[in-house]
Short mmCIF file of C-alpha atoms in Angstrom, two decimals:
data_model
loop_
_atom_site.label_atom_id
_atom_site.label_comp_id
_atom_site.label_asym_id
_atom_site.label_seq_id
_atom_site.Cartn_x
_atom_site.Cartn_y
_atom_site.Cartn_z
CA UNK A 1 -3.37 -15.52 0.57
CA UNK A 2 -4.10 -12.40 -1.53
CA UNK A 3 -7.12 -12.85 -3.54
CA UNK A 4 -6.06 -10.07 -5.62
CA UNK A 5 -3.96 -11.75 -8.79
CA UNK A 6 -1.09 -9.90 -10.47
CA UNK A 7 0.81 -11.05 -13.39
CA UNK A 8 3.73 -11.85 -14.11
CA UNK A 9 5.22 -11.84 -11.07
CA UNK A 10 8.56 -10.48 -12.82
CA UNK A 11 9.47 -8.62 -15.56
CA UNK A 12 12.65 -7.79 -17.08
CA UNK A 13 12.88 -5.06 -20.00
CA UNK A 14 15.55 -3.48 -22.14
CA UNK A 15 15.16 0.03 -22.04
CA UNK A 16 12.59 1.39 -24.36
CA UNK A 17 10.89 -1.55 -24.60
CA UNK A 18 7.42 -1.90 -23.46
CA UNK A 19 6.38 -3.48 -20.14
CA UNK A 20 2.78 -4.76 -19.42
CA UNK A 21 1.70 -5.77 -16.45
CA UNK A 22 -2.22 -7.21 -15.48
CA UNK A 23 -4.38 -7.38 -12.30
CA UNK A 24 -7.51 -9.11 -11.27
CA UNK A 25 -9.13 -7.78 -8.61
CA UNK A 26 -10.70 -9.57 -5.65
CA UNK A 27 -14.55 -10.88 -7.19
CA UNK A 28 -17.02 -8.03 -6.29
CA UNK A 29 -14.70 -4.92 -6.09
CA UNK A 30 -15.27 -2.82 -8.72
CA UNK A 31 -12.60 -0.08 -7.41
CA UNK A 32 -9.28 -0.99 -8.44
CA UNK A 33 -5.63 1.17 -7.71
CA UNK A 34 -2.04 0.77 -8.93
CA UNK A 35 0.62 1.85 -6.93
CA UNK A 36 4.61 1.72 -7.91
CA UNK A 37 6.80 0.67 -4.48
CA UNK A 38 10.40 2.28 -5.28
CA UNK A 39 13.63 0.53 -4.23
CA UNK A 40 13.41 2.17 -0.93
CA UNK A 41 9.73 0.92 -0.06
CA UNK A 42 7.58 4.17 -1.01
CA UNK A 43 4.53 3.97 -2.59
CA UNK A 44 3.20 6.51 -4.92
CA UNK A 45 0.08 6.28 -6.14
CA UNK A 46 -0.73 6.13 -10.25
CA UNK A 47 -4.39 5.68 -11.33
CA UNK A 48 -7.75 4.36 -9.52
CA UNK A 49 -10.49 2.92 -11.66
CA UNK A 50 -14.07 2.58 -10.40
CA UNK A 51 -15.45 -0.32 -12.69
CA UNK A 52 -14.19 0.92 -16.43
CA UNK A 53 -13.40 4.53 -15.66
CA UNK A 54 -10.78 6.17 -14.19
CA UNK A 55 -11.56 7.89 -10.85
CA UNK A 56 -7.97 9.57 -9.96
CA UNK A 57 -4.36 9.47 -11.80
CA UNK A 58 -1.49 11.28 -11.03
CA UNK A 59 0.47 13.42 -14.04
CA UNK A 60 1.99 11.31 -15.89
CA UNK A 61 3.33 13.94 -18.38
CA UNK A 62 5.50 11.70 -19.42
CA UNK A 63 2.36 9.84 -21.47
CA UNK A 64 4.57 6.69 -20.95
CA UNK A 65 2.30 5.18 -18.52
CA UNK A 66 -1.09 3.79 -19.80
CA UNK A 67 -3.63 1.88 -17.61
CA UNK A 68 -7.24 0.18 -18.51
CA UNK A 69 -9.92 -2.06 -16.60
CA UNK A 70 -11.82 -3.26 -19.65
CA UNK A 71 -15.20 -5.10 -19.05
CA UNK A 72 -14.96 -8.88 -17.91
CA UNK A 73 -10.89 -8.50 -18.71
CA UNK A 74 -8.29 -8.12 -16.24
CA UNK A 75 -7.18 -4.99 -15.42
CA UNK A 76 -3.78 -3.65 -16.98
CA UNK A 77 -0.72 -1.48 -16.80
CA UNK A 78 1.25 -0.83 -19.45
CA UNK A 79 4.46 1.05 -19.97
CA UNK A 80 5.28 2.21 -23.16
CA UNK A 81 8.90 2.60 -23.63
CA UNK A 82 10.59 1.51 -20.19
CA UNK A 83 13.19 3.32 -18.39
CA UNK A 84 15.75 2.31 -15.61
CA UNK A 85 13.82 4.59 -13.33
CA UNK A 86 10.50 2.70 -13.67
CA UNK A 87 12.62 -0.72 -12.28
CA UNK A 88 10.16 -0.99 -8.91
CA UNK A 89 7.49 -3.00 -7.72
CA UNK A 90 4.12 -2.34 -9.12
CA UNK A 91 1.17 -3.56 -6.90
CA UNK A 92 -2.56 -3.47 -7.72
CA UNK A 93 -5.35 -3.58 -5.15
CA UNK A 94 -8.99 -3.47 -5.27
CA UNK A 95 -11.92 -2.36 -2.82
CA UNK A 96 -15.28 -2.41 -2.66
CA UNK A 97 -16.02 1.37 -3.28
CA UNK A 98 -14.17 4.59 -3.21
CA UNK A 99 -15.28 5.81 -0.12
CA UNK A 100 -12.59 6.11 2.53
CA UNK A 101 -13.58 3.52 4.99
CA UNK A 102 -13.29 0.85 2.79
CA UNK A 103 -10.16 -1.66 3.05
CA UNK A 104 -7.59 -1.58 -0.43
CA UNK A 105 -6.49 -5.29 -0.69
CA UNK A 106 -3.44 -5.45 -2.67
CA UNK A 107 -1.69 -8.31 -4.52
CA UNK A 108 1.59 -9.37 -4.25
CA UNK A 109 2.99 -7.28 -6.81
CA UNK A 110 4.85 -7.10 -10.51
CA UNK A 111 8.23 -6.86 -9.84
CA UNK A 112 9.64 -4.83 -12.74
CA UNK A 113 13.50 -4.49 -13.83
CA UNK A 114 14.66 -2.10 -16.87
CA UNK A 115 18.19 -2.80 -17.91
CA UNK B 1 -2.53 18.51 1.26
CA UNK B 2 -2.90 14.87 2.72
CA UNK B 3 0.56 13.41 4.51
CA UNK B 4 1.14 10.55 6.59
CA UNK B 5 4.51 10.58 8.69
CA UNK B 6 6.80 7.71 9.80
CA UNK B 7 9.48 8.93 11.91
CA UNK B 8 11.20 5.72 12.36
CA UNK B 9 12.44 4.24 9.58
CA UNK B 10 14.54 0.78 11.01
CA UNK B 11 13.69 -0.62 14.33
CA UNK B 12 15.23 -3.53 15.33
CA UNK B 13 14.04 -5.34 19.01
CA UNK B 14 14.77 -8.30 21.03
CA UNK B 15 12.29 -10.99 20.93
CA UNK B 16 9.62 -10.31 24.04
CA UNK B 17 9.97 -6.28 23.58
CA UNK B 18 7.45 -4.00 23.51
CA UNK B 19 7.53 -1.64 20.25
CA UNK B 20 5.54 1.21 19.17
CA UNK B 21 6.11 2.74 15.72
CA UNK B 22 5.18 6.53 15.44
CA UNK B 23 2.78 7.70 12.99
CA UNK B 24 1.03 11.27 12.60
CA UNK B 25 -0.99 12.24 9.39
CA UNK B 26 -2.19 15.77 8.02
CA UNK B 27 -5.56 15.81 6.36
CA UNK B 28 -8.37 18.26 6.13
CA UNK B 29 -10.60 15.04 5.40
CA UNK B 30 -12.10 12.80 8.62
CA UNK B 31 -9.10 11.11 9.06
CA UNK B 32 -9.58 6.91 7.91
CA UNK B 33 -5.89 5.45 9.62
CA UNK B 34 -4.76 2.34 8.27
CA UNK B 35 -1.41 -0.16 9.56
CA UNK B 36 -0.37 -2.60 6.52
CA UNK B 37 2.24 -4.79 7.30
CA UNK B 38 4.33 -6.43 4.24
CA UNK B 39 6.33 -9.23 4.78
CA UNK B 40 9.34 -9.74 2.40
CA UNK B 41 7.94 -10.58 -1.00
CA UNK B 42 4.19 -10.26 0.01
CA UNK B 43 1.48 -8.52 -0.59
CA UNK B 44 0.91 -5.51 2.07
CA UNK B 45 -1.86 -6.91 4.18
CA UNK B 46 -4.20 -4.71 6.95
CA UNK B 47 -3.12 -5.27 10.24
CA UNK B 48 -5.26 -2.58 11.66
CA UNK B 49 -7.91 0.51 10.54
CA UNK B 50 -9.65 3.22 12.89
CA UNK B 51 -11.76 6.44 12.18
CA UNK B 52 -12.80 6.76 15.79
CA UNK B 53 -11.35 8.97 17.98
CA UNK B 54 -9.65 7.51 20.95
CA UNK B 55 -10.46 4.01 20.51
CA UNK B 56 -8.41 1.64 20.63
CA UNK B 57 -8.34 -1.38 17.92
CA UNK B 58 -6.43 -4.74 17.87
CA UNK B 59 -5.68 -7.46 15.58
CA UNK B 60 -2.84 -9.68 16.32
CA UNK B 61 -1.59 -8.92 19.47
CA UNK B 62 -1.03 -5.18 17.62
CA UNK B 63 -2.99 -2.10 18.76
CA UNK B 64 -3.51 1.49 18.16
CA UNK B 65 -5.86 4.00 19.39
CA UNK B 66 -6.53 6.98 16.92
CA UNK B 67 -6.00 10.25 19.00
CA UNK B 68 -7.47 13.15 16.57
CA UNK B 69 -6.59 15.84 18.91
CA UNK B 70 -2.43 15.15 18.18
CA UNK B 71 -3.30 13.75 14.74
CA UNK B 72 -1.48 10.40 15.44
CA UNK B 73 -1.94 6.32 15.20
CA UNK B 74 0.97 5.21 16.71
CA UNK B 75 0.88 0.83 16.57
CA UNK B 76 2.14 -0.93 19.48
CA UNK B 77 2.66 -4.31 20.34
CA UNK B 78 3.46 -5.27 24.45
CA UNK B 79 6.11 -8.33 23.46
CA UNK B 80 7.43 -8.88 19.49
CA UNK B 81 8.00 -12.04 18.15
CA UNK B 82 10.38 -13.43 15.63
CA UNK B 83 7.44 -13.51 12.77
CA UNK B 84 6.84 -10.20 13.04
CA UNK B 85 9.76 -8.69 11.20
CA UNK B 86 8.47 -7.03 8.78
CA UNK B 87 7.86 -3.68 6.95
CA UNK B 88 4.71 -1.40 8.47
CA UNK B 89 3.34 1.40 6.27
CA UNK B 90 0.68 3.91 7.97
CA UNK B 91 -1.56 5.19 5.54
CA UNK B 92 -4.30 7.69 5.93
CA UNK B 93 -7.33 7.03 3.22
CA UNK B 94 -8.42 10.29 1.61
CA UNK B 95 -9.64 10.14 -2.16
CA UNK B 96 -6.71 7.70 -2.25
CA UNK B 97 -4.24 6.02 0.41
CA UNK B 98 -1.79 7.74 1.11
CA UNK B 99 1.65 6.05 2.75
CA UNK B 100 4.05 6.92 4.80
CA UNK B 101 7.50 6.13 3.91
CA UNK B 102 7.48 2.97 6.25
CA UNK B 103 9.29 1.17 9.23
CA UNK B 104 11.42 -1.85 9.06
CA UNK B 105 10.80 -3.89 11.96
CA UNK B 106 13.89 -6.53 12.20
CA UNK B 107 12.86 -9.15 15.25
CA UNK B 108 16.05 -11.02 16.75
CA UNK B 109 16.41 -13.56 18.92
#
């Protein structure tokens, strides 16, 4: 079982609305990544945190998509006014450092739907 | 920039078959190869990693070799089972991992 802990495990949203989703990562990784997993099963990559700061994050010009891994908190992922086209799967995984040998152990996922 | 390609994108195999799913990557990194299998509503979970050139790794019956020269790390397995339908992403760790678009493995009996 994934020692990685996502909640909820669904989400349903009205357009607009806000959607907040939170991760723990596995005890002793400090590195921690959120992906989004479309409807047809293709990740894209959003941010990367090492401890509290962010490493790597894509554009998100949109400034819809927020993201934080506060000191002895979980980990979160917030969107700020949902749209249909942010209905996917949003997974969180941790590792134990950036460098590209390491293993990214994911959780199980926020499953998010925008009417 | 950093790719990772899955040609196949549904495979579906007789119990006791042999599969191999095709993966080749782009990267001006040292390539890191990962296999993550997800079952349905599960986490992706490693089913194999490799940075060395041609050696081949296992974990599960499942094996791949890492050939730098063609850029690939293709994962085989010599006779499927039932349990291992599934979805298998490649992904090639740069900065970040980086997927490819995935295979759907469908086992029948």
């Amino acid at each position: 079982n994934s020692k990685v802990i996502q909640t909820p495990r669904y989400l349903v949203k009205g357009q607009g609305q806000k959607a907040k989703m939170r991760c723990i990562p596995e005890k002793g990784h400090p590195v921690v990544f959120w992906y989004q997993q479309n409807k047809n099963n293709e990740f894209k990559f959003l941010i990367n945190f090492q401890n509290q700061e962010v490493l790597q994050q894509i554009d998100m010009t949109e400034k819809r998509f927020s993201a934080e891994c506060p000191s002895n908190s979980p980990c979160s992922l917030e969107i700020q006014s949902s749209e249909a086209g942010d209905s996917a799967l949003y997974l969180c995984a941790s590792s134990l450092s950036p460098a590209s040998a390491e293993t990214l152990y994911f959780g199980s996922g926020t499953r998010l739907t925008v009417l | 920039g950093d790719s990772v390609t899955q040609t196949e994108g549904l495979v579906t195999l007789t119990k006791g078959l042999p599969v191999m799913l095709n993966c080749t990557y782009q990267t001006t990194y040292s390539p890191f190869l990962f296999w993550y299998v997800q079952h349905l509503n599960e986490a992706p979970k490693l089913l194999l990693k490799s940075s060395t050139d041609n050696k081949r790794t296992e974990h599960q019956g499942f094996y791949a070799t890492l050939h730098k020269s063609s850029s690939s790390f293709h994962l085989q397995k010599s006779s499927v089972q039932l349990s291992d339908s599934a979805l298998y992403f490649c992904a090639l760790r740069a900065n970040v991992l980086y997927f490819g678009s995935g295979t759907k493995l469908t086992v029948e009996p």
